[in-house]
Amino acid sequence: MERKTPEEVVREIFFDNEKFARAKGREFFEAHIEAQSPVITLVTCSDSRVHPTVFSEKLIDRVFVIRNIGNQIESSAGSVDYGVIHLQTPVLLILGHVNCGAVKAFLKGYADESPFIRNELNHLCIPVSPFKGEGNFEVAWREAVESNVHWQVRVALERYGLLIRRNRLAVIGAIYDFANYYGRGFGRIVVVNVNGIREREALLKHRALSLLPEELRREVVV
């Protein structure tokens, strides 16, 4: 793919914003000028293939987004606290994704990266290190991505346990599968963890998923 020049990209930014601003109008913006009221705190990866639009077209004033390489809580703990504690979103969605470059970098080695990148990747040590051994790399990579999501849920349980026990917060660990590795279709978000629960049958019965139709619930829970 031919790379665009900075000038071309800047033009796209402001042309697209012009269309957005004209399409929405004054009433749309007046509804959230003074305050925000999101219902989801989203921790996801900075990967350009992964955006909140994969689960919602209505993002403004609905999703409080935290992004970093490897969808890690510890890299942006203050921002996550702000969404969960200050804005009181009822859902903390930790959304990993297949073919995560951050996880791959950790598995392959990242000593040559900048100190700032190394600092963020260092946090993947506990969830990803067990997969650095011998064997099929593609399999290890996928398992490490899932392990990282489980670890982030565990971190959330330690930080926000009281809110979870009072059913004021549900922590959903999920993976955006744009390669259909889980066999549920391209672009599907699959659930691997809810509040620390990983077993499929228990997840299918979990309160947080209870309003999903049974057919859809069985489709998204792996």
XYZ file of C-alpha atoms in Angstrom, residues 40-213:
174
model
C -18.473 1.446 29.451
C -14.867 1.876 30.483
C -12.963 0.262 27.657
C -9.362 -0.887 27.971
C -8.169 -1.929 24.553
C -5.081 -2.015 22.395
C -3.710 0.917 20.409
C -3.643 -1.323 17.315
C -5.168 0.553 14.379
C -7.317 -2.460 13.474
C -9.098 -2.368 16.829
C -11.638 0.358 17.586
C -14.798 0.656 19.695
C -16.763 0.796 16.450
C -16.528 -3.000 16.368
C -19.262 -3.105 19.003
C -20.997 0.260 18.766
C -21.646 3.051 16.312
C -22.808 5.307 19.148
C -19.568 5.999 20.974
C -19.757 9.633 22.033
C -20.702 9.966 25.701
C -21.092 6.185 25.914
C -17.598 4.699 25.918
C -14.701 5.996 28.026
C -11.744 4.706 26.031
C -8.284 3.830 27.349
C -5.821 2.551 24.776
C -2.246 1.359 25.058
C -0.108 -1.371 23.558
C -1.294 -4.703 24.912
C -4.557 -3.424 26.458
C -3.022 -3.185 29.920
C -4.552 -1.717 33.069
C -1.221 -1.011 34.755
C -0.015 1.130 31.855
C -2.977 3.481 32.296
C -4.200 2.789 35.820
C -5.224 6.377 36.540
C -7.388 6.572 33.442
C -9.053 3.253 34.249
C -9.722 4.417 37.801
C -11.293 7.569 36.419
C -13.730 5.610 34.287
C -14.619 3.009 36.911
C -14.543 5.058 40.114
C -15.199 8.660 39.086
C -17.524 8.124 36.116
C -18.960 4.950 37.675
C -19.413 2.979 34.472
C -21.201 -0.312 35.185
C -18.973 -2.219 32.756
C -15.207 -2.451 32.472
C -14.529 -4.116 29.130
C -11.004 -5.399 28.615
C -10.763 -6.037 24.898
C -7.722 -7.849 23.600
C -7.379 -8.941 20.005
C -5.882 -11.674 17.877
C -2.478 -11.045 16.288
C -1.566 -8.500 18.968
C 1.741 -6.865 18.080
C 2.591 -6.038 21.684
C 2.263 -9.656 22.752
C 4.254 -10.773 19.715
C 7.011 -8.274 20.530
C 7.271 -9.615 24.066
C 7.457 -13.200 22.849
C 10.016 -12.445 20.139
C 12.171 -10.075 22.186
C 12.131 -6.299 22.408
C 15.555 -5.290 23.723
C 16.122 -3.011 20.731
C 12.970 -0.980 21.289
C 12.940 2.475 22.867
C 12.991 2.585 26.687
C 9.410 3.821 26.721
C 8.149 0.908 24.643
C 10.180 -1.524 26.751
C 8.639 -0.051 29.895
C 5.119 -0.780 28.655
C 5.976 -4.243 27.367
C 7.619 -5.138 30.679
C 4.176 -5.274 32.269
C 3.362 -8.280 30.088
C 5.945 -10.347 31.945
C 3.568 -12.285 34.188
C 0.784 -13.148 31.719
C 2.939 -13.724 28.623
C 6.311 -15.113 29.784
C 5.073 -18.728 30.136
C 4.528 -18.825 26.362
C 8.097 -17.910 25.362
C 9.287 -21.512 25.252
C 9.568 -23.925 22.379
C 6.665 -25.067 20.232
C 4.360 -23.641 17.606
C 4.734 -19.868 17.770
C 1.311 -19.089 16.273
C -0.408 -21.227 18.898
C 1.679 -19.709 21.692
C 0.880 -16.218 20.427
C -2.865 -16.823 20.492
C -2.714 -18.418 23.940
C -0.606 -15.535 25.242
C -3.138 -12.985 23.970
C -5.877 -14.770 25.907
C -3.671 -15.135 28.980
C -3.038 -11.396 28.935
C -6.775 -10.686 28.942
C -7.222 -13.025 31.907
C -4.413 -11.229 33.722
C -5.963 -7.817 33.152
C -9.250 -9.109 34.571
C -7.358 -10.346 37.608
C -5.790 -6.912 38.079
C -9.254 -5.359 37.831
C -10.636 -7.771 40.443
C -7.960 -6.671 42.886
C -8.553 -2.964 42.229
C -12.351 -2.920 42.041
C -13.411 -5.974 44.017
C -15.885 -4.136 46.237
C -17.743 -2.660 43.274
C -17.906 -6.083 41.651
C -19.220 -7.775 44.800
C -21.938 -5.119 45.054
C -22.874 -5.736 41.401
C -22.074 -2.150 40.528
C -19.406 -3.266 38.087
C -18.943 -6.176 35.717
C -15.491 -6.857 34.322
C -15.716 -8.475 30.914
C -12.600 -10.026 29.392
C -13.005 -10.415 25.650
C -11.053 -10.809 22.430
C -11.769 -9.164 19.103
C -11.272 -11.890 16.535
C -10.832 -10.311 13.115
C -9.144 -13.463 11.778
C -11.852 -15.978 12.810
C -9.404 -18.012 14.892
C -12.211 -18.942 17.297
C -14.465 -20.076 14.466
C -17.309 -17.733 15.379
C -16.993 -15.496 12.343
C -14.713 -12.674 11.233
C -14.977 -9.561 13.373
C -16.652 -11.281 16.314
C -15.989 -10.279 19.914
C -15.732 -13.433 22.020
C -16.006 -13.560 25.805
C -13.338 -15.477 27.717
C -13.747 -14.120 31.253
C -16.360 -12.395 33.390
C -15.337 -11.255 36.864
C -12.646 -13.934 36.972
C -14.847 -16.782 35.748
C -13.451 -18.609 32.712
C -15.366 -21.894 32.443
C -17.743 -21.827 29.485
C -20.767 -23.358 31.205
C -20.423 -20.978 34.144
C -20.058 -18.031 31.763
C -23.189 -19.057 29.894
C -25.115 -18.799 33.172
C -23.429 -15.618 34.399
C -25.666 -12.769 35.462
C -23.737 -10.248 33.380
C -24.681 -12.121 30.192
C -28.214 -13.045 31.242
C -29.999 -10.580 28.939
C -28.346 -11.985 25.834
C -30.530 -14.392 23.839
